[in-house]
XYZ file of C-alpha atoms in Angstrom:
694
model
C 26.186 6.557 -28.632
C 28.101 9.698 -27.359
C 27.589 9.899 -23.694
C 26.428 13.652 -23.908
C 23.872 12.335 -25.776
C 22.223 11.757 -22.183
C 22.091 15.201 -20.916
C 18.578 15.624 -23.397
C 16.656 13.746 -20.148
C 17.971 14.270 -16.627
C 14.760 12.704 -15.248
C 13.340 15.789 -13.885
C 11.709 17.289 -16.855
C 9.427 15.936 -19.314
C 11.192 14.539 -21.965
C 9.539 15.862 -25.101
C 9.130 12.859 -27.430
C 8.027 13.945 -31.116
C 4.576 12.268 -31.958
C 4.609 11.691 -35.809
C 1.832 8.823 -36.091
C 1.657 5.797 -34.687
C 3.315 2.413 -36.447
C 3.210 -1.302 -35.362
C 7.367 -1.562 -35.200
C 9.007 -3.223 -37.888
C 11.929 -5.752 -37.009
C 15.278 -4.986 -38.189
C 15.675 -8.682 -38.439
C 12.840 -11.108 -38.138
C 12.368 -12.795 -35.490
C 12.004 -16.519 -34.761
C 8.888 -17.381 -36.787
C 8.185 -13.675 -37.683
C 8.500 -11.678 -40.754
C 9.627 -8.096 -41.273
C 6.293 -7.106 -41.961
C 5.271 -7.716 -38.084
C 1.605 -6.281 -37.140
C 1.007 -4.402 -34.464
C -0.985 -8.291 -33.197
C 2.226 -9.633 -33.403
C 4.103 -7.086 -31.093
C 1.116 -7.597 -28.497
C 0.738 -9.739 -25.513
C -3.119 -10.854 -23.817
C -3.265 -12.287 -20.765
C -4.760 -15.801 -20.445
C -8.519 -14.589 -19.970
C -8.093 -12.780 -23.192
C -9.614 -9.577 -21.471
C -6.024 -7.515 -21.108
C -3.506 -6.939 -24.224
C -0.629 -5.032 -24.030
C 0.583 -3.816 -27.326
C 4.144 -2.435 -28.307
C 4.554 0.911 -30.558
C 6.673 3.419 -32.188
C 6.006 6.530 -31.879
C 8.016 8.982 -34.168
C 11.626 7.433 -33.266
C 10.972 6.470 -29.827
C 8.872 3.447 -28.647
C 5.282 3.593 -26.941
C 3.255 0.855 -25.570
C -0.692 0.649 -24.940
C -3.375 -1.082 -22.956
C -6.526 -2.184 -23.776
C -9.464 -4.122 -22.324
C -10.892 -6.756 -24.391
C -14.915 -8.188 -24.158
C -15.884 -11.185 -25.840
C -18.147 -9.885 -28.330
C -14.845 -8.906 -29.610
C -15.087 -5.137 -28.271
C -11.742 -3.236 -28.012
C -11.759 -0.074 -24.519
C -8.471 1.792 -24.199
C -7.382 2.003 -20.991
C -3.865 3.511 -21.673
C -3.305 5.286 -25.074
C 0.011 4.717 -26.625
C 2.763 5.884 -23.862
C 6.394 6.759 -23.744
C 8.623 4.198 -23.120
C 12.826 4.044 -22.461
C 15.455 4.844 -20.274
C 18.500 6.823 -20.099
C 22.078 5.702 -18.862
C 24.988 7.713 -18.134
C 26.719 6.270 -20.981
C 24.048 6.064 -23.305
C 20.155 7.365 -24.401
C 17.523 4.544 -24.513
C 14.738 6.658 -25.201
C 14.783 7.005 -29.429
C 16.412 5.725 -32.434
C 16.200 2.131 -30.726
C 15.605 -0.674 -33.286
C 13.806 -4.074 -32.389
C 15.905 -6.751 -32.887
C 13.758 -9.611 -31.231
C 10.057 -10.293 -29.853
C 10.272 -13.589 -27.981
C 7.086 -15.712 -27.708
C 4.743 -15.569 -25.391
C 5.323 -18.089 -22.608
C 3.242 -18.906 -19.323
C 4.363 -17.763 -16.060
C 2.635 -19.203 -13.041
C 3.472 -18.656 -9.445
C 1.993 -19.865 -6.028
C 3.319 -18.332 -2.593
C 1.915 -18.112 1.020
C 1.918 -14.490 2.510
C 2.520 -13.913 6.120
C 0.149 -11.145 6.381
C -2.011 -9.460 3.713
C -5.348 -8.793 1.843
C -4.949 -12.975 0.802
C -2.700 -15.666 2.479
C -2.806 -18.629 -0.330
C -2.017 -17.153 -3.579
C -2.268 -18.396 -7.174
C -1.250 -16.868 -9.933
C -1.009 -17.193 -13.927
C -0.251 -14.711 -16.429
C 1.419 -14.247 -19.943
C 5.250 -13.012 -19.795
C 7.596 -11.410 -23.595
C 10.720 -10.190 -23.543
C 11.058 -7.633 -26.298
C 15.077 -6.776 -27.307
C 16.144 -3.465 -28.738
C 19.431 -1.731 -30.023
C 20.636 1.251 -29.979
C 22.403 2.809 -33.051
C 26.058 2.535 -30.883
C 24.669 -1.288 -30.544
C 24.124 -1.244 -26.526
C 20.804 -3.743 -25.980
C 17.740 -3.030 -24.044
C 15.066 -5.426 -22.980
C 11.601 -5.028 -22.018
C 9.353 -7.710 -20.145
C 6.283 -7.554 -20.573
C 3.496 -9.315 -18.505
C -0.195 -9.632 -18.462
C -2.247 -11.549 -16.055
C -6.457 -11.278 -15.057
C -6.144 -7.851 -12.930
C -3.667 -5.894 -15.110
C -0.632 -5.372 -16.694
C 2.977 -4.934 -15.641
C 6.530 -4.327 -18.002
C 10.167 -3.683 -16.820
C 13.314 -2.536 -18.239
C 16.750 -4.829 -18.512
C 20.445 -4.024 -19.721
C 22.285 -7.606 -20.215
C 25.589 -8.249 -19.134
C 27.683 -6.432 -21.518
C 31.192 -4.316 -22.294
C 30.443 -2.114 -19.156
C 30.521 -3.251 -15.424
C 29.225 -0.424 -13.779
C 26.790 2.725 -14.939
C 24.283 4.853 -14.054
C 20.464 5.416 -14.201
C 19.931 9.085 -14.972
C 16.744 9.429 -16.276
C 13.508 7.485 -17.129
C 10.603 8.265 -19.989
C 8.174 6.084 -19.021
C 4.628 7.182 -19.059
C 1.001 6.263 -18.171
C -1.135 8.125 -20.939
C -4.835 7.950 -19.387
C -7.972 9.220 -21.251
C -9.139 12.215 -20.955
C -12.752 12.747 -19.236
C -11.825 10.657 -16.693
C -11.448 11.024 -12.629
C -8.783 10.504 -11.000
C -8.107 10.303 -6.786
C -3.997 11.090 -6.274
C -1.883 12.627 -3.767
C 0.680 15.395 -4.152
C 4.592 13.877 -3.762
C 5.628 16.250 -0.895
C 8.379 18.805 -0.879
C 11.218 17.911 1.491
C 10.666 19.295 4.750
C 11.813 17.820 8.410
C 9.087 15.223 8.337
C 8.814 15.016 4.541
C 8.724 13.285 1.822
C 6.419 10.591 3.473
C 3.613 9.839 1.332
C 1.440 11.856 3.802
C -0.225 14.654 1.990
C -3.925 14.803 1.066
C -5.813 12.729 -1.165
C -6.978 15.003 -4.254
C -11.133 13.495 -4.446
C -11.983 12.593 -7.971
C -10.375 15.455 -9.550
C -10.392 15.609 -13.709
C -8.000 13.194 -15.426
C -4.826 15.480 -15.774
C -4.840 17.878 -13.685
C -1.630 19.698 -12.724
C -0.347 18.570 -9.233
C -0.200 21.560 -7.120
C 3.540 21.336 -6.433
C 6.627 21.193 -8.861
C 7.418 18.052 -7.442
C 4.575 15.916 -9.226
C 1.875 13.118 -7.909
C 2.651 10.411 -5.845
C 2.194 6.938 -6.733
C -0.130 5.220 -6.535
C -2.870 7.131 -8.695
C -6.247 5.111 -9.402
C -8.306 6.747 -12.434
C -12.199 6.245 -13.562
C -12.085 6.124 -17.503
C -13.574 4.644 -20.363
C -15.152 2.568 -18.650
C -12.618 1.099 -16.377
C -10.599 0.980 -12.772
C -6.991 1.762 -13.112
C -4.427 1.828 -10.950
C -0.928 2.593 -11.186
C 2.104 1.785 -9.190
C 5.429 0.023 -8.744
C 6.610 -3.451 -7.664
C 9.635 -5.060 -7.404
C 11.633 -1.856 -6.126
C 15.503 -2.789 -4.520
C 18.700 -1.669 -3.671
C 19.409 -1.333 -7.518
C 17.080 1.470 -8.120
C 15.604 4.468 -6.744
C 11.563 4.763 -6.128
C 9.835 6.814 -8.507
C 6.772 9.364 -8.663
C 5.219 11.584 -11.396
C 5.550 14.929 -12.892
C 3.745 17.754 -12.038
C 1.848 18.152 -15.486
C 0.095 15.525 -17.295
C -1.020 17.170 -20.382
C -3.637 15.431 -22.557
C -3.781 12.647 -19.427
C 0.396 11.986 -19.924
C 1.547 11.410 -16.412
C 5.089 10.800 -16.832
C 7.738 9.193 -14.806
C 9.906 11.536 -12.472
C 13.183 10.419 -10.214
C 13.269 11.200 -6.802
C 13.717 15.023 -5.893
C 17.949 15.810 -5.897
C 17.059 17.585 -2.125
C 16.103 14.439 -0.704
C 18.168 13.738 1.816
C 19.556 16.964 1.965
C 22.010 16.379 -1.307
C 23.745 13.427 0.818
C 23.293 10.829 -2.083
C 21.981 11.587 -5.827
C 18.948 11.199 -7.319
C 20.346 8.922 -10.180
C 20.893 5.214 -9.479
C 24.324 3.072 -9.470
C 23.682 0.162 -11.540
C 25.589 -3.134 -12.376
C 24.783 -5.877 -14.962
C 23.084 -7.464 -16.301
C 20.142 -5.521 -14.105
C 16.727 -5.461 -14.432
C 14.516 -2.313 -13.719
C 11.211 -2.443 -10.978
C 7.680 -3.221 -12.507
C 5.825 -0.612 -13.662
C 2.478 -2.119 -12.844
C -0.986 -1.413 -14.309
C -4.312 -3.007 -12.563
C -7.273 -2.462 -14.884
C -10.756 -3.963 -13.935
C -14.920 -2.884 -14.610
C -14.968 -2.665 -11.738
C -13.647 -1.630 -8.087
C -13.353 -5.131 -6.953
C -10.720 -5.838 -9.156
C -8.586 -3.198 -8.121
C -9.306 -3.383 -4.346
C -8.933 -7.850 -4.657
C -5.500 -7.369 -6.434
C -2.255 -9.044 -5.526
C -0.640 -7.837 -8.810
C 2.075 -5.915 -6.615
C 3.134 -9.053 -4.332
C 2.802 -11.375 -7.576
C 5.439 -9.359 -9.081
C 7.954 -9.100 -5.709
C 10.737 -11.659 -5.613
C 10.108 -14.395 -3.589
C 11.121 -14.663 0.061
C 14.431 -14.298 1.253
C 13.743 -16.741 4.011
C 11.269 -19.670 4.578
C 11.083 -19.947 8.563
C 8.461 -17.701 9.222
C 6.870 -19.444 12.259
C 8.123 -16.607 14.556
C 6.518 -14.016 12.938
C 2.990 -13.168 14.176
C 0.926 -9.971 13.185
C -1.494 -8.901 15.931
C -3.094 -6.041 17.406
C -0.991 -3.350 19.490
C -1.670 -1.131 21.965
C -0.225 2.064 21.834
C 0.191 5.490 24.182
C 1.902 8.072 22.531
C -1.001 9.417 20.484
C -3.104 10.038 23.758
C 0.137 11.090 25.593
C 3.250 11.463 23.941
C 5.371 12.053 26.981
C 4.303 8.343 28.358
C 7.258 6.291 26.567
C 9.285 8.058 29.305
C 6.972 7.134 31.656
C 6.838 3.106 33.544
C 3.340 4.321 35.274
C 1.607 5.948 32.262
C 3.397 2.313 30.270
C 2.254 -0.562 31.784
C -1.617 0.257 32.032
C -1.168 -0.015 27.933
C 0.563 -3.865 28.325
C -2.196 -4.543 30.960
C -5.050 -3.591 27.974
C -3.074 -5.569 25.574
C -3.516 -8.653 28.280
C -7.020 -7.568 28.965
C -7.759 -7.288 24.980
C -5.732 -10.565 24.012
C -3.681 -8.207 21.807
C -0.226 -9.901 21.089
C 1.575 -6.322 21.578
C 2.219 -3.134 22.993
C 4.467 -0.357 21.849
C 6.767 1.683 22.839
C 7.617 4.940 20.982
C 9.884 7.947 21.427
C 11.654 8.121 24.031
C 11.474 4.709 25.745
C 15.122 4.398 26.720
C 14.903 7.416 29.048
C 11.957 5.347 31.052
C 11.948 6.348 34.490
C 9.011 7.145 37.293
C 9.081 3.524 38.915
C 11.003 1.677 36.428
C 12.777 1.216 33.174
C 12.787 -0.579 29.919
C 14.080 -3.879 31.286
C 11.649 -3.579 34.166
C 8.358 -3.553 31.739
C 9.949 -6.210 29.391
C 10.082 -7.905 32.846
C 6.045 -7.183 33.520
C 4.377 -7.651 29.857
C 6.549 -11.128 29.456
C 4.592 -12.340 32.818
C 1.739 -11.566 31.235
C 1.826 -12.684 27.374
C 2.775 -9.637 25.909
C 5.087 -8.698 23.244
C 6.474 -5.013 23.473
C 7.947 -3.108 19.842
C 10.526 -0.665 20.212
C 10.402 2.529 17.832
C 13.916 3.889 16.566
C 14.712 6.725 14.219
C 16.126 5.688 11.343
C 18.912 8.417 11.650
C 21.281 9.004 9.304
C 23.458 11.722 7.834
C 20.282 12.900 6.259
C 17.817 12.985 9.082
C 16.921 16.134 10.599
C 14.277 15.326 12.720
C 15.003 16.908 16.361
C 15.014 15.228 19.428
C 13.956 12.230 18.152
C 15.714 9.506 19.589
C 16.739 6.708 19.871
C 18.425 7.924 16.730
C 21.188 6.507 13.687
C 21.335 3.103 15.636
C 20.286 1.247 12.678
C 21.950 3.187 10.335
C 25.488 1.435 9.859
C 25.622 -2.135 9.937
C 27.825 -2.694 12.925
C 25.616 -0.430 14.678
C 22.579 -1.720 13.548
C 23.309 -5.226 14.453
C 24.874 -4.261 17.616
C 21.123 -3.190 19.194
C 19.438 -5.762 17.089
C 20.758 -8.227 18.990
C 20.724 -6.146 22.358
C 17.339 -6.110 21.949
C 16.441 -9.086 21.032
C 18.509 -10.560 23.711
C 16.354 -7.886 25.926
C 13.134 -9.555 24.831
C 11.456 -7.095 22.417
C 9.650 -8.968 19.225
C 9.841 -5.989 16.410
C 11.016 -2.485 15.703
C 9.118 0.286 14.480
C 11.106 2.466 12.337
C 10.424 6.263 11.451
C 11.693 9.144 9.508
C 13.129 7.012 5.993
C 12.299 10.188 3.797
C 13.545 8.959 0.988
C 13.182 6.847 -2.560
C 16.633 7.474 -3.368
C 18.772 4.346 -4.225
C 20.983 4.880 -1.083
C 17.370 5.195 1.196
C 15.976 1.918 -0.668
C 19.512 0.150 -0.047
C 19.135 1.181 3.977
C 15.039 -0.489 3.911
C 16.357 -4.022 2.748
C 19.288 -3.753 5.056
C 17.273 -2.927 8.398
C 14.375 -5.796 6.966
C 17.626 -8.092 6.442
C 19.068 -7.860 9.788
C 16.237 -7.615 11.574
C 15.172 -11.085 10.130
C 18.549 -11.969 11.247
C 17.582 -11.110 14.811
C 13.919 -12.422 14.830
C 12.762 -9.348 14.681
C 9.412 -7.895 12.957
C 9.781 -4.491 10.817
C 7.061 -1.298 10.594
C 8.460 1.088 8.965
C 7.316 4.998 9.889
C 7.662 8.609 7.804
C 8.157 5.716 4.933
C 7.727 5.521 0.921
C 5.049 3.115 0.108
C 4.897 -0.893 0.052
C 6.568 -2.220 -3.423
C 5.972 -6.009 -2.626
C 8.434 -6.421 -0.158
C 5.949 -7.838 2.405
C 6.502 -10.833 -0.130
C 9.937 -10.908 -0.420
C 11.022 -10.011 3.520
C 7.613 -11.553 5.574
C 9.052 -9.546 8.458
C 7.438 -6.686 7.165
C 3.911 -6.481 8.449
C 3.455 -2.700 7.944
C 4.409 0.552 6.317
C 2.582 3.950 7.334
C 2.745 5.892 4.387
C -0.319 7.433 4.623
C -2.149 10.369 6.288
C -3.653 8.383 9.248
C -5.097 9.383 12.977
C -1.578 11.006 14.109
C -2.847 14.333 12.244
C -5.642 14.780 14.012
C -4.221 17.768 15.799
C -5.008 19.666 12.063
C -8.801 20.660 11.707
C -8.301 20.089 7.935
C -7.787 16.841 8.786
C -10.764 15.981 11.032
C -13.212 17.717 8.790
C -11.854 15.471 5.989
C -11.031 12.151 7.603
C -13.915 10.737 6.864
C -13.809 10.980 2.819
C -9.767 9.878 3.038
C -10.817 7.400 5.024
C -13.062 6.217 1.532
C -10.705 6.806 -0.499
C -7.236 4.624 1.087
C -8.927 0.985 0.536
C -8.692 1.713 -3.281
C -5.818 3.443 -3.712
C -2.591 3.126 -0.664
C -3.879 0.305 0.637
C -4.716 -1.721 -2.467
C -0.810 -2.010 -2.341
C 0.403 -3.088 0.832
C -0.551 -3.357 4.569
C -1.545 0.411 5.618
C -0.467 1.168 9.065
C -2.709 3.982 9.828
C -3.373 3.578 13.542
C -7.544 3.331 13.581
C -10.074 3.111 16.421
C -10.577 6.136 18.347
C -12.910 5.346 20.975
C -12.980 8.766 23.025
C -11.318 12.055 23.040
C -7.671 12.724 23.855
C -6.545 15.740 25.379
C -3.943 16.924 23.046
C -5.473 15.708 19.531
C -8.853 17.129 17.990
C -12.029 15.212 18.271
C -12.628 12.750 15.835
C -15.937 13.739 13.687
C -16.395 10.084 13.015
C -18.800 7.941 14.526
C -17.842 5.090 17.162
C -18.718 2.533 14.974
C -16.962 4.432 11.977
C -14.273 3.411 13.889
C -14.700 0.706 14.670
C -15.204 -0.609 10.794
C -11.619 0.744 10.024
C -10.167 -2.459 12.606
C -11.587 -4.589 8.996
C -12.333 -1.751 6.248
C -7.830 -0.841 6.520
C -5.872 -3.750 6.089
C -2.493 -3.833 8.093
C -0.296 -6.834 9.483
C -0.127 -4.411 12.773
C -2.646 -2.442 13.691
C -2.260 -0.293 16.077
C -5.228 0.940 17.910
C -4.825 4.129 19.373
C -7.494 4.414 21.694
C -6.545 4.491 26.032
C -7.219 1.858 28.134
C -10.091 4.251 29.820
C -11.038 4.367 26.197
C -11.736 0.950 25.667
C -13.062 0.062 29.102
C -16.034 2.681 28.278
C -17.459 0.745 25.621
C -20.242 -2.010 25.844
C -19.302 -5.498 26.042
C -20.104 -6.094 22.684
C -17.831 -4.014 21.069
C -14.978 -5.023 23.185
C -15.486 -8.184 21.838
C -15.579 -7.746 18.755
C -12.090 -5.522 19.188
C -10.685 -8.972 21.190
C -11.475 -11.161 17.793
C -10.804 -9.377 14.661
C -7.669 -10.647 13.086
C -5.033 -8.619 11.499
C -4.032 -11.351 8.849
C -6.671 -12.186 6.419
C -7.522 -15.264 4.196
C -9.438 -13.773 1.619
C -10.658 -10.404 0.649
C -14.098 -9.249 -1.036
C -14.821 -5.951 -1.980
C -18.450 -5.233 -1.932
C -19.192 -1.729 -2.423
C -18.388 1.494 -2.091
C -17.266 4.960 -4.041
C -13.482 6.385 -3.672
C -14.222 9.331 -1.592
C -18.405 8.548 -0.198
C -18.369 4.861 0.378
C -16.379 1.909 1.467
C -17.943 -1.972 2.410
C -15.383 -4.475 2.378
C -15.640 -8.410 3.746
C -12.568 -10.313 5.096
C -12.311 -13.426 5.912
C -10.052 -15.296 8.837
C -10.493 -19.223 8.518
C -14.279 -20.099 8.674
C -15.249 -16.314 10.311
C -16.227 -13.690 8.324
C -15.811 -9.868 9.055
C -18.019 -6.737 7.706
C -16.168 -3.448 7.662
C -18.477 -0.427 6.262
C -17.373 3.562 6.531
C -19.528 6.318 5.283
C -17.170 9.057 3.939
C -20.601 11.884 3.793
C -22.116 14.148 5.677
C -25.578 12.385 4.904
C -26.714 9.234 5.223
C -26.068 6.524 3.134
C -27.278 2.849 2.728
C -25.033 0.232 2.813
C -26.664 -3.275 1.121
C -23.968 -6.852 1.509
C -25.282 -9.655 -0.372
C -24.034 -12.882 1.507
C -23.242 -14.265 -1.742
C -19.857 -14.781 -0.910
C -20.150 -17.020 2.647
C -20.273 -20.665 2.476
C -23.341 -23.455 2.333
C -23.767 -23.147 6.488
C -25.539 -20.883 8.139
C -24.003 -18.158 10.405
C -24.069 -16.215 13.253
C -24.067 -12.657 12.303
C -23.530 -10.357 15.214
C -23.482 -6.170 13.639
C -22.676 -3.293 15.607
C -23.841 0.339 13.791
C -24.622 3.378 14.770
C -26.881 4.933 17.148
C -28.524 7.363 17.931
C -25.758 9.817 18.085
C -21.564 9.752 16.747
C -20.403 7.790 19.985
C -23.396 4.930 20.263
C -24.389 2.182 19.499
C -26.904 -0.302 17.867
C -26.457 -3.948 18.520
C -27.778 -6.995 17.017
C -27.312 -10.702 16.225
C -29.248 -12.623 13.679
C -29.050 -15.937 12.182
C -28.061 -15.739 8.449
C -27.525 -17.762 5.089
C -25.637 -16.733 1.605
C -28.809 -16.149 0.643
C -29.458 -13.219 2.879
C -28.641 -9.702 2.068
C -27.887 -7.321 5.405
C -28.784 -3.686 4.611
C -27.825 -0.931 7.426
C -28.153 2.883 7.201
C -24.686 4.347 8.379
C -25.168 7.871 9.647
C -23.168 10.837 8.342
C -19.419 9.877 8.372
C -20.968 6.334 10.119
C -20.330 2.728 9.534
C -20.788 -0.740 10.685
C -18.807 -3.673 11.743
C -20.265 -7.561 12.274
C -18.524 -10.688 12.918
C -19.817 -13.706 10.941
C -19.054 -17.516 12.740
C -20.354 -20.776 11.292
C -23.279 -21.480 13.194
C -23.054 -23.759 16.102
C -25.803 -26.757 16.370
C -28.194 -26.048 19.598
C -27.192 -22.081 19.582
C -29.892 -20.081 21.410
C -33.297 -18.561 19.273
C -31.953 -15.807 16.740
C -32.617 -12.271 17.704
C -32.714 -9.519 15.157
C -30.700 -6.320 14.244
C -31.917 -2.918 15.516
C -31.577 -0.457 12.943
C -30.678 3.102 13.312
C -33.483 5.504 12.874
C -32.787 7.304 9.528
C -31.983 10.787 9.761
C -32.411 11.714 6.115
C -34.041 10.181 2.959
C -31.459 7.243 2.379
C -29.843 7.915 -1.418
C -29.805 5.155 -3.521
C -26.691 2.284 -3.262
C -23.701 3.702 -4.766
C -22.145 1.773 -7.742
C -18.173 1.422 -9.160
């Protein structure tokens, strides 16, 4: 096949594939145990539970696939209609003219691993896998590996070792054809600017499937859909330095969302959008999480299931934790010793593990420098985290240092060794701002070199998680969300409660999310949040992040009731188990998370009317539990608090104020405890709506 044919698809415009009817692929040469008249069923893969099926198809002279949800009575529900497949290399086109030469037998895949942080600690997964091999007219080979699990399907492309040593990946035909008539929760991808792309645009709330993105750069991943009685989340996993990160095209005619490469303008032209590849090569996984309820989406670990295992085994030095943070309330504070040490004191007082030194910390003066603060923190058992502008030639953020110290191998290792010797525990790295292969490699380099120096990492101004928390356990969180930093924007102020009830079903599904929550008062440089204090407190549970940066100042925390302070002293940041309880994106989210024998509940209302949250405690063990519940009070900044003894036969019912919420801690009942008390109930401000269902 001539190299020139690759120009028919450059990754920037939709690939037009002729639709000449759908037929099962016919083998050019019979595969093992198969005949040339193979049926669609013989080119399918079904998960062990027999609830999901991936089927390979031919669409005109190109490849396609579809995904169906199966039920015990034989009913089949389309999840994705026939959707295109294929890649384009500089040396050849793998989007059409392919012959299927073999379809491997379905085999079992099983895995067991432990996460340092995330929604679940110990994970055991079983799935099924099948490998299909194709040949182009020019004789080049492409493989497609499909997997099917209880909660979704995934596929990836591969090229074996062949006649070439190096090539480049210049385009991709992959699409996700969502049935029309459903709803979507999606984030527009960001056009390149000083601060973008960083996955911080406003999520669109329940828009019709097929809606065109507001800008030509398209939509970001992940994408959540409700269609054909199914919930569907589309994302990517297993990305590494051998490829680029993808998003999707602006147009989604008839619900077909097509993959789009990184924008050419990213990195200001420093690096190409194409990926340089060697052989053998495999792509990242294209992931479709599927279930009849939102519980399947929220509880899924498919993104880390598909990621490579950890590259190092000694994780004893990695400690997730809570973090005090001065910059949110006073952007100049990292340069001022007198403003920083009270936040160290706050972490000590609240039993939080860390305090963050943000932008400008090397310039610290006014009574002490960074060495003095490190000594002060060490004496109080508080670890310090150092912020960096990842910089590099592509970064154009002004007056944001330390800059360029992590961009080259020599400078990076020297700086990481230096700060480790000083006593820092981790780094926060900002302004990555691209999904090009060059920047994906920089992520991996920073994670690898930080681990070599026993430093954990938090990425800001970053791409979305793609399973790296499994591969690099020292990655404790990533931003890629429009969070509380945006409380200078009136539009965000008005919509924050709604966004908060979308994130648990979208962004936070795929990995730890450094939203920086829990605003329990007003800051001089921020707009007043319209969410209630109970809503903010609940975010410490609803939002999962291995590092939870609490933005409240020492004065804000000290003004809270004792029961609120006790809750914030106890709430973990790494979880053994997560359960979806109730909710609907854009309206309400209710989650339960377990650490050891303790359970924590968080519920948030995204609406401007009163809502009712019901929590059947059937997920509890057989023991009785002491429940301490903090709910909305008579105004936005007050609470109602109560305790009660409950069992797994009980149900907690709480009215949530407009933009309100509740948080609760459930501990195994200790013998000899005092008599139970009944939680106070918030007065209803309006008629209670019906219970929300997914």
